[in-house]
Amino acid sequence: LGARRGGRDAVTSGACQGRPRVADMVGTLSRDPEPVDIPQPASLRKRVLRTFTTDEMLGGVLEPHGAPAQAGAQAGQGSRPVLDYSCFALSCFALAGAEATVLYPFEVVKTRQQVATSTDALRLGTVQYMRALVRDQGVRSLYRGFLWSVVGSMPAEMSYYLSYTLLKDTMLATPTGQAYPSAAYLVSGGLADAISLVLGVPADVISQRLQAEGLLQAGAAGASAGPVGGQGPRRAPVTGWDIARELYRGQGIRGLWTGVGATVAVYSPSSAVFWVSYENSKTLLGANTPLRAESLATQVLASSWSGALAASITTPLDLLKTRLQCAPAPKPMAAHMRDVVREAGGVHGLLRGFVPRVLSQTPRAIMQTVGYEMALRWSMR
């Protein structure tokens, strides 16, 4: 006992040269207490990740897994970066052009399969149809109407991403949005698409009629155009301006917005389903897998699943929308539905163009969301 007491006294009296006394260490701690950060529970961190706005997520308020940022995000150490909307709009403009270039051939095949009245066209798979189209009409046929599609899609896509971001951040900043973030994603996605369609429908109508060239003329003349429309009567090439003038003469300026109601009915629910699925899938993957919520792998997985889901459940509406926009004369949607069922011999005809639609929409969704997230990061100032 004496030896143990003596050893303790030696330490506290500074017998070990160059080492601080225990009393001094205790005194220092008592004079200058250091703040202690108490980590938040995992459930609270996940809740914060679901309800913070885009600026807060990308501006440093949250770290990748939703943990609160440290002193760098505190007041007095620099203002939080905000989104530069002009830079963001230009990034979205370029993104729309890139995705249209890559995926347009699938859009052409999807449109022609939906418009075709010949049962031969229904027997061809997506790749077979594409090969037959190139064989009969050349490679350029896969990009027929491409310029008009890009002209309409680029400003429409730009307004779409801007509208979604602004609406989502505004809703998530409210108590209701904080309590029900999925509702904020759902409403923001649906409204953003409805806003963008005002700009995109006229060019979409013209591009789809160009995509279906050959099939429409043969159908109007009562002639057979073959499986892909390359065997009908030949006529001078039709341009987008020709179609625009024809629509204006026959229906007035409203003709350029043919099928706008059906278009909104197709794409607004599709957009709403996509964004609520994507945002929640991203959060779930970040919380339940080794992947970070904002990582590239998480974005790809969440967007591919969400894109395929949205495209699958809206294929029948997309078919009817295409028929409305490509019809030589106005016809009610119910009449188009009866025609499709009669031609296919059953309600399965409403799934015509399902495969090329999913094949085009799934990679499009990946390109859209990855490009969208990158544009957000590039545009922070």
Tab-separated table of C-alpha atoms in Angstrom:
chain	number	residue	atom	x	y	z
A	1	LEU	CA	0.000	0.000	0.000
A	2	GLY	CA	2.863	2.372	0.812
A	3	ALA	CA	4.542	1.608	-2.478
A	4	ARG	CA	1.318	2.310	-4.398
A	5	ARG	CA	0.766	5.601	-2.496
A	6	GLY	CA	4.344	6.583	-3.056
A	7	GLY	CA	4.102	5.953	-6.810
A	8	ARG	CA	0.988	8.106	-7.022
A	9	ASP	CA	2.630	10.918	-5.057
A	10	ALA	CA	5.635	10.773	-7.358
A	11	VAL	CA	3.477	11.308	-10.400
A	12	THR	CA	1.421	14.149	-8.874
A	13	SER	CA	4.531	15.917	-7.581
A	14	GLY	CA	6.144	16.048	-11.013
A	15	ALA	CA	8.743	13.331	-10.400
A	16	CYS	CA	8.454	12.333	-14.074
A	17	GLN	CA	10.207	15.199	-15.797
A	18	GLY	CA	8.498	16.884	-18.760
A	19	ARG	CA	5.026	15.530	-18.026
A	20	PRO	CA	2.128	17.749	-16.795
A	21	ARG	CA	0.794	17.281	-13.348
A	22	VAL	CA	-2.616	15.669	-13.001
A	23	ALA	CA	-3.829	18.639	-10.976
A	24	ASP	CA	-2.792	21.010	-13.744
A	25	MET	CA	-4.596	18.926	-16.360
A	26	VAL	CA	-7.787	18.935	-14.289
A	27	GLY	CA	-7.519	22.658	-13.755
A	28	THR	CA	-7.126	23.307	-17.481
A	29	LEU	CA	-10.217	21.286	-18.302
A	30	SER	CA	-12.210	23.095	-15.656
A	31	ARG	CA	-11.181	26.507	-16.993
A	32	ASP	CA	-11.659	25.875	-20.744
A	33	PRO	CA	-14.461	23.357	-21.306
A	34	GLU	CA	-14.701	22.086	-24.868
A	35	PRO	CA	-18.145	21.701	-26.485
A	36	VAL	CA	-19.203	18.115	-27.052
A	37	ASP	CA	-21.119	17.186	-30.210
A	38	ILE	CA	-23.817	14.644	-29.452
A	39	PRO	CA	-24.466	12.488	-32.534
A	40	GLN	CA	-28.035	12.370	-33.722
A	41	PRO	CA	-29.943	9.055	-33.889
A	42	ALA	CA	-30.000	7.329	-37.272
A	43	SER	CA	-33.776	7.761	-37.547
A	44	LEU	CA	-33.447	11.544	-37.166
A	45	ARG	CA	-30.643	11.710	-39.736
A	46	LYS	CA	-32.812	9.871	-42.279
A	47	ARG	CA	-35.709	12.205	-41.570
A	48	VAL	CA	-33.509	15.271	-42.134
A	49	LEU	CA	-32.267	13.879	-45.464
A	50	ARG	CA	-35.824	13.450	-46.718
A	51	THR	CA	-36.993	16.979	-45.983
A	52	PHE	CA	-34.110	19.352	-46.693
A	53	THR	CA	-34.209	21.402	-49.878
A	54	THR	CA	-31.889	21.167	-52.866
A	55	ASP	CA	-29.826	24.182	-51.813
A	56	GLU	CA	-29.399	22.781	-48.306
A	57	MET	CA	-28.444	19.322	-49.574
A	58	LEU	CA	-25.869	20.594	-52.060
A	59	GLY	CA	-24.789	23.747	-50.245
A	60	GLY	CA	-23.065	22.083	-47.300
A	61	VAL	CA	-25.803	21.925	-44.669
A	62	LEU	CA	-25.887	18.151	-44.921
A	63	GLU	CA	-23.142	15.640	-45.470
A	64	PRO	CA	-23.725	12.691	-47.875
A	65	HIS	CA	-25.438	10.471	-45.278
A	66	GLY	CA	-27.598	13.223	-43.830
A	67	ALA	CA	-25.413	13.954	-40.781
A	68	PRO	CA	-25.273	17.612	-39.760
A	69	ALA	CA	-22.286	19.444	-41.183
A	70	GLN	CA	-19.674	20.714	-38.738
A	71	ALA	CA	-18.385	24.188	-38.088
A	72	GLY	CA	-18.012	25.030	-41.786
A	73	ALA	CA	-21.777	25.365	-42.169
A	74	GLN	CA	-22.285	27.437	-39.040
A	75	ALA	CA	-23.216	31.076	-39.195
A	76	GLY	CA	-20.399	33.559	-39.325
A	77	GLN	CA	-18.031	31.374	-41.370
A	78	GLY	CA	-19.194	32.257	-44.882
A	79	SER	CA	-22.534	32.303	-46.608
A	80	ARG	CA	-24.110	29.071	-47.800
A	81	PRO	CA	-23.815	28.455	-51.565
A	82	VAL	CA	-27.012	28.898	-53.560
A	83	LEU	CA	-28.147	27.606	-56.915
A	84	ASP	CA	-27.236	29.726	-59.946
A	85	TYR	CA	-30.395	29.238	-62.006
A	86	SER	CA	-28.956	30.658	-65.234
A	87	CYS	CA	-26.067	28.161	-65.166
A	88	PHE	CA	-28.479	25.403	-64.178
A	89	ALA	CA	-30.798	26.236	-67.095
A	90	LEU	CA	-27.924	26.083	-69.617
A	91	SER	CA	-26.784	22.732	-68.201
A	92	CYS	CA	-30.314	21.322	-68.561
A	93	PHE	CA	-30.483	22.688	-72.118
A	94	ALA	CA	-27.358	20.719	-73.067
A	95	LEU	CA	-28.625	17.633	-71.234
A	96	ALA	CA	-31.855	17.598	-73.262
A	97	GLY	CA	-29.939	17.667	-76.547
A	98	ALA	CA	-27.628	14.839	-75.491
A	99	GLU	CA	-30.388	12.474	-74.373
A	100	ALA	CA	-32.460	13.151	-77.503
A	101	THR	CA	-29.518	12.284	-79.747
A	102	VAL	CA	-28.917	8.931	-78.087
A	103	LEU	CA	-32.504	7.749	-77.589
A	104	TYR	CA	-34.393	9.193	-80.562
A	105	PRO	CA	-34.319	5.979	-82.708
A	106	PHE	CA	-36.305	4.138	-80.015
A	107	GLU	CA	-38.848	6.956	-80.004
A	108	VAL	CA	-39.243	6.574	-83.785
A	109	VAL	CA	-39.858	2.826	-83.510
A	110	LYS	CA	-42.291	3.299	-80.624
A	111	THR	CA	-44.310	5.909	-82.541
A	112	ARG	CA	-44.478	3.863	-85.744
A	113	GLN	CA	-45.561	0.723	-83.903
A	114	GLN	CA	-48.306	2.625	-82.124
A	115	VAL	CA	-49.585	4.274	-85.305
A	116	ALA	CA	-49.351	1.203	-87.562
A	117	THR	CA	-52.619	-0.508	-88.472
A	118	SER	CA	-50.963	-3.550	-90.060
A	119	THR	CA	-50.734	-6.667	-87.929
A	120	ASP	CA	-47.386	-7.445	-89.582
A	121	ALA	CA	-45.840	-4.548	-87.685
A	122	LEU	CA	-46.977	-6.034	-84.377
A	123	ARG	CA	-45.113	-9.282	-85.055
A	124	LEU	CA	-41.760	-7.514	-85.294
A	125	GLY	CA	-39.658	-6.971	-82.191
A	126	THR	CA	-38.024	-3.626	-81.508
A	127	VAL	CA	-34.641	-4.576	-82.995
A	128	GLN	CA	-36.267	-6.361	-85.958
A	129	TYR	CA	-38.416	-3.338	-86.699
A	130	MET	CA	-35.398	-1.046	-86.523
A	131	ARG	CA	-33.444	-3.239	-88.951
A	132	ALA	CA	-36.360	-3.432	-91.370
A	133	LEU	CA	-36.800	0.332	-91.242
A	134	VAL	CA	-33.119	0.931	-92.015
A	135	ARG	CA	-33.244	-1.629	-94.839
A	136	ASP	CA	-36.318	-0.094	-96.490
A	137	GLN	CA	-35.763	3.627	-95.831
A	138	GLY	CA	-32.142	4.083	-94.785
A	139	VAL	CA	-30.402	5.067	-91.553
A	140	ARG	CA	-31.727	8.623	-91.760
A	141	SER	CA	-35.242	7.284	-91.153
A	142	LEU	CA	-34.269	6.590	-87.531
A	143	TYR	CA	-33.805	10.340	-87.032
A	144	ARG	CA	-36.785	11.582	-89.030
A	145	GLY	CA	-38.214	14.623	-87.258
A	146	PHE	CA	-35.195	14.824	-84.950
A	147	LEU	CA	-34.587	18.553	-85.407
A	148	TRP	CA	-38.185	19.417	-84.573
A	149	SER	CA	-38.049	17.176	-81.520
A	150	VAL	CA	-34.885	18.873	-80.263
A	151	VAL	CA	-36.247	22.353	-80.952
A	152	GLY	CA	-39.258	21.582	-78.783
A	153	SER	CA	-37.661	19.355	-76.168
A	154	MET	CA	-34.705	21.519	-75.160
A	155	PRO	CA	-36.655	24.553	-73.894
A	156	ALA	CA	-39.352	22.239	-72.523
A	157	GLU	CA	-36.791	20.140	-70.619
A	158	MET	CA	-35.103	23.278	-69.296
A	159	SER	CA	-38.391	24.616	-67.921
A	160	TYR	CA	-39.210	21.139	-66.576
A	161	TYR	CA	-36.095	20.853	-64.402
A	162	LEU	CA	-36.299	24.462	-63.261
A	163	SER	CA	-39.966	24.102	-62.334
A	164	TYR	CA	-39.408	20.842	-60.473
A	165	THR	CA	-36.494	22.229	-58.467
A	166	LEU	CA	-38.284	25.459	-57.534
A	167	LEU	CA	-41.566	23.730	-56.681
A	168	LYS	CA	-39.881	20.989	-54.667
A	169	ASP	CA	-37.752	23.397	-52.632
A	170	THR	CA	-40.719	25.685	-52.003
A	171	MET	CA	-42.915	22.819	-50.815
A	172	LEU	CA	-40.226	21.214	-48.658
A	173	ALA	CA	-39.720	24.547	-46.899
A	174	THR	CA	-43.314	24.428	-45.593
A	175	PRO	CA	-44.458	22.488	-42.498
A	176	THR	CA	-46.668	20.283	-44.690
A	177	GLY	CA	-43.773	19.484	-47.016
A	178	GLN	CA	-41.552	18.649	-44.049
A	179	ALA	CA	-44.218	16.308	-42.702
A	180	TYR	CA	-45.082	14.707	-46.074
A	181	PRO	CA	-42.029	14.938	-48.386
A	182	SER	CA	-43.374	12.269	-50.758
A	183	ALA	CA	-46.411	14.453	-51.446
A	184	ALA	CA	-44.059	17.333	-52.283
A	185	TYR	CA	-42.161	15.156	-54.791
A	186	LEU	CA	-45.414	13.880	-56.309
A	187	VAL	CA	-47.017	17.294	-56.777
A	188	SER	CA	-43.790	18.968	-57.947
A	189	GLY	CA	-43.152	16.291	-60.585
A	190	GLY	CA	-46.691	16.427	-61.961
A	191	LEU	CA	-46.919	20.237	-62.082
A	192	ALA	CA	-43.440	20.652	-63.580
A	193	ASP	CA	-44.307	18.379	-66.473
A	194	ALA	CA	-47.610	20.132	-67.109
A	195	ILE	CA	-45.787	23.488	-67.272
A	196	SER	CA	-43.127	22.220	-69.678
A	197	LEU	CA	-45.686	20.669	-72.040
A	198	VAL	CA	-47.026	24.105	-72.966
A	199	LEU	CA	-43.705	24.679	-74.756
A	200	GLY	CA	-43.105	21.173	-76.041
A	201	VAL	CA	-46.421	19.946	-77.492
A	202	PRO	CA	-46.339	21.768	-80.897
A	203	ALA	CA	-42.886	20.436	-81.762
A	204	ASP	CA	-43.877	17.004	-80.423
A	205	VAL	CA	-46.921	16.891	-82.718
A	206	ILE	CA	-44.815	17.773	-85.771
A	207	SER	CA	-41.964	15.397	-84.931
A	208	GLN	CA	-44.339	12.477	-84.347
A	209	ARG	CA	-46.053	13.023	-87.680
A	210	LEU	CA	-42.651	13.043	-89.336
A	211	GLN	CA	-41.700	9.852	-87.491
A	212	ALA	CA	-44.837	8.129	-88.812
A	213	GLU	CA	-44.353	9.332	-92.411
A	214	GLY	CA	-45.318	6.612	-94.888
A	215	LEU	CA	-47.714	4.923	-92.484
A	216	LEU	CA	-50.057	7.903	-92.336
A	217	GLN	CA	-50.115	8.423	-96.106
A	218	ALA	CA	-50.745	4.749	-96.780
A	219	GLY	CA	-53.522	4.630	-94.206
A	220	ALA	CA	-55.216	7.691	-95.676
A	221	ALA	CA	-55.040	6.208	-99.188
A	222	GLY	CA	-56.234	2.789	-98.055
A	223	ALA	CA	-53.051	1.169	-99.364
A	224	SER	CA	-50.707	-1.304	-97.705
A	225	ALA	CA	-47.426	0.175	-96.590
A	226	GLY	CA	-45.826	-3.101	-95.523
A	227	PRO	CA	-44.643	-3.883	-91.995
A	228	VAL	CA	-42.583	-0.683	-91.603
A	229	GLY	CA	-44.238	1.636	-94.100
A	230	GLY	CA	-41.655	1.316	-96.869
A	231	GLN	CA	-43.837	-0.329	-99.502
A	232	GLY	CA	-46.636	2.217	-99.881
A	233	PRO	CA	-47.093	4.792	-102.611
A	234	ARG	CA	-44.139	7.156	-102.941
A	235	ARG	CA	-44.632	10.878	-102.635
A	236	ALA	CA	-42.478	13.955	-102.166
A	237	PRO	CA	-40.775	14.178	-98.757
A	238	VAL	CA	-42.836	15.966	-96.128
A	239	THR	CA	-41.167	18.640	-94.012
A	240	GLY	CA	-42.088	19.937	-90.614
A	241	TRP	CA	-43.203	23.240	-92.106
A	242	ASP	CA	-45.561	21.353	-94.434
A	243	ILE	CA	-47.182	19.662	-91.446
A	244	ALA	CA	-47.408	22.924	-89.496
A	245	ARG	CA	-49.119	24.697	-92.421
A	246	GLU	CA	-51.516	21.786	-92.921
A	247	LEU	CA	-52.494	21.780	-89.245
A	248	TYR	CA	-52.972	25.537	-89.233
A	249	ARG	CA	-55.170	25.502	-92.350
A	250	GLY	CA	-57.320	22.662	-91.081
A	251	GLN	CA	-57.650	23.442	-87.358
A	252	GLY	CA	-56.167	26.865	-86.785
A	253	ILE	CA	-53.513	27.564	-84.189
A	254	ARG	CA	-55.172	24.990	-81.912
A	255	GLY	CA	-54.070	22.282	-84.332
A	256	LEU	CA	-50.478	22.686	-83.156
A	257	TRP	CA	-51.613	21.724	-79.666
A	258	THR	CA	-53.506	18.627	-80.837
A	259	GLY	CA	-53.716	16.079	-78.040
A	260	VAL	CA	-52.379	18.448	-75.365
A	261	GLY	CA	-54.941	17.130	-72.884
A	262	ALA	CA	-53.912	13.529	-73.564
A	263	THR	CA	-50.243	14.528	-73.395
A	264	VAL	CA	-50.710	16.061	-69.952
A	265	ALA	CA	-52.711	13.000	-68.903
A	266	VAL	CA	-49.774	10.777	-69.929
A	267	TYR	CA	-46.699	12.661	-68.860
A	268	SER	CA	-47.823	14.438	-65.681
A	269	PRO	CA	-48.707	11.191	-63.857
A	270	SER	CA	-45.591	9.572	-65.305
A	271	SER	CA	-43.408	12.402	-64.020
A	272	ALA	CA	-45.116	12.388	-60.629
A	273	VAL	CA	-44.638	8.624	-60.223
A	274	PHE	CA	-41.031	8.855	-61.375
A	275	TRP	CA	-39.928	11.586	-58.969
A	276	VAL	CA	-41.633	10.220	-55.873
A	277	SER	CA	-40.176	6.783	-56.645
A	278	TYR	CA	-36.717	8.178	-57.409
A	279	GLU	CA	-36.395	10.426	-54.356
A	280	ASN	CA	-37.618	7.735	-51.951
A	281	SER	CA	-35.569	4.965	-53.592
A	282	LYS	CA	-32.462	7.119	-53.308
A	283	THR	CA	-33.114	7.698	-49.605
A	284	LEU	CA	-33.826	4.010	-48.926
A	285	LEU	CA	-30.693	2.868	-50.752
A	286	GLY	CA	-28.589	5.375	-48.809
A	287	ALA	CA	-30.061	4.293	-45.483
A	288	ASN	CA	-30.098	0.505	-45.955
A	289	THR	CA	-27.091	-0.261	-48.167
A	290	PRO	CA	-23.396	0.663	-48.126
A	291	LEU	CA	-24.120	3.129	-50.955
A	292	ARG	CA	-24.290	6.828	-50.192
A	293	ALA	CA	-27.612	8.505	-50.915
A	294	GLU	CA	-26.018	10.990	-53.342
A	295	SER	CA	-23.569	8.586	-55.015
A	296	LEU	CA	-23.608	7.892	-58.752
A	297	ALA	CA	-24.454	4.204	-58.234
A	298	THR	CA	-27.461	5.110	-56.094
A	299	GLN	CA	-28.709	7.602	-58.683
A	300	VAL	CA	-28.405	5.042	-61.490
A	301	LEU	CA	-30.204	2.285	-59.581
A	302	ALA	CA	-33.000	4.531	-58.327
A	303	SER	CA	-33.590	6.236	-61.683
A	304	SER	CA	-33.544	3.004	-63.738
A	305	TRP	CA	-36.179	1.366	-61.559
A	306	SER	CA	-38.283	4.523	-61.385
A	307	GLY	CA	-38.078	5.153	-65.142
A	308	ALA	CA	-39.145	1.608	-66.018
A	309	LEU	CA	-42.038	1.786	-63.528
A	310	ALA	CA	-43.345	5.119	-64.839
A	311	ALA	CA	-43.045	4.035	-68.485
A	312	SER	CA	-44.809	0.725	-67.849
A	313	ILE	CA	-47.919	2.050	-66.172
A	314	THR	CA	-48.467	4.886	-68.686
A	315	THR	CA	-47.972	2.947	-71.962
A	316	PRO	CA	-51.724	2.675	-72.798
A	317	LEU	CA	-52.188	6.432	-72.327
A	318	ASP	CA	-49.090	7.131	-74.410
A	319	LEU	CA	-50.482	4.963	-77.222
A	320	LEU	CA	-53.768	6.895	-77.288
A	321	LYS	CA	-51.915	10.211	-77.116
A	322	THR	CA	-49.818	9.249	-80.150
A	323	ARG	CA	-52.919	8.213	-82.088
A	324	LEU	CA	-54.583	11.536	-81.303
A	325	GLN	CA	-51.591	13.573	-82.446
A	326	CYS	CA	-51.018	11.602	-85.656
A	327	ALA	CA	-54.671	11.248	-86.749
A	328	PRO	CA	-55.452	12.883	-90.131
A	329	ALA	CA	-58.688	14.288	-88.665
A	330	PRO	CA	-59.784	14.965	-85.073
A	331	LYS	CA	-61.343	11.957	-83.382
A	332	PRO	CA	-62.379	11.316	-79.740
A	333	MET	CA	-60.037	9.278	-77.580
A	334	ALA	CA	-62.722	6.623	-77.039
A	335	ALA	CA	-62.885	6.072	-80.814
A	336	HIS	CA	-59.108	5.603	-80.957
A	337	MET	CA	-59.314	3.092	-78.124
A	338	ARG	CA	-61.957	1.068	-79.976
A	339	ASP	CA	-59.796	1.110	-83.115
A	340	VAL	CA	-56.747	-0.155	-81.243
A	341	VAL	CA	-58.674	-2.980	-79.555
A	342	ARG	CA	-60.304	-3.991	-82.858
A	343	GLU	CA	-57.030	-3.997	-84.797
A	344	ALA	CA	-55.197	-6.068	-82.187
A	345	GLY	CA	-58.103	-8.383	-81.423
A	346	GLY	CA	-58.137	-7.555	-77.726
A	347	VAL	CA	-57.221	-5.090	-75.001
A	348	HIS	CA	-53.595	-6.233	-75.194
A	349	GLY	CA	-53.344	-3.888	-78.168
A	350	LEU	CA	-53.175	-1.012	-75.683
A	351	LEU	CA	-49.663	-2.221	-74.795
A	352	ARG	CA	-48.453	-1.737	-78.360
A	353	GLY	CA	-45.007	-0.118	-78.286
A	354	PHE	CA	-44.427	-1.203	-74.665
A	355	VAL	CA	-40.912	-2.610	-75.196
A	356	PRO	CA	-39.416	0.304	-77.162
A	357	ARG	CA	-41.041	2.742	-74.737
A	358	VAL	CA	-39.428	1.072	-71.719
A	359	LEU	CA	-36.139	0.702	-73.608
A	360	SER	CA	-36.126	4.408	-74.386
A	361	GLN	CA	-37.501	5.726	-71.100
A	362	THR	CA	-35.245	3.732	-68.757
A	363	PRO	CA	-31.895	4.986	-70.120
A	364	ARG	CA	-33.494	8.399	-70.613
A	365	ALA	CA	-34.394	8.437	-66.914
A	366	ILE	CA	-30.814	7.524	-65.980
A	367	MET	CA	-29.376	10.253	-68.210
A	368	GLN	CA	-31.917	12.778	-66.959
A	369	THR	CA	-31.395	12.228	-63.257
A	370	VAL	CA	-27.604	11.820	-63.322
A	371	GLY	CA	-27.345	14.907	-65.535
A	372	TYR	CA	-29.821	16.741	-63.306
A	373	GLU	CA	-27.826	15.994	-60.154
A	374	MET	CA	-24.566	16.987	-61.862
A	375	ALA	CA	-26.124	20.218	-63.155
A	376	LEU	CA	-27.225	21.055	-59.628
A	377	ARG	CA	-23.711	20.604	-58.290
A	378	TRP	CA	-22.073	22.524	-61.132
A	379	SER	CA	-24.502	25.406	-60.648
A	380	MET	CA	-23.880	25.988	-56.945
A	381	ARG	CA	-22.253	29.367	-56.263
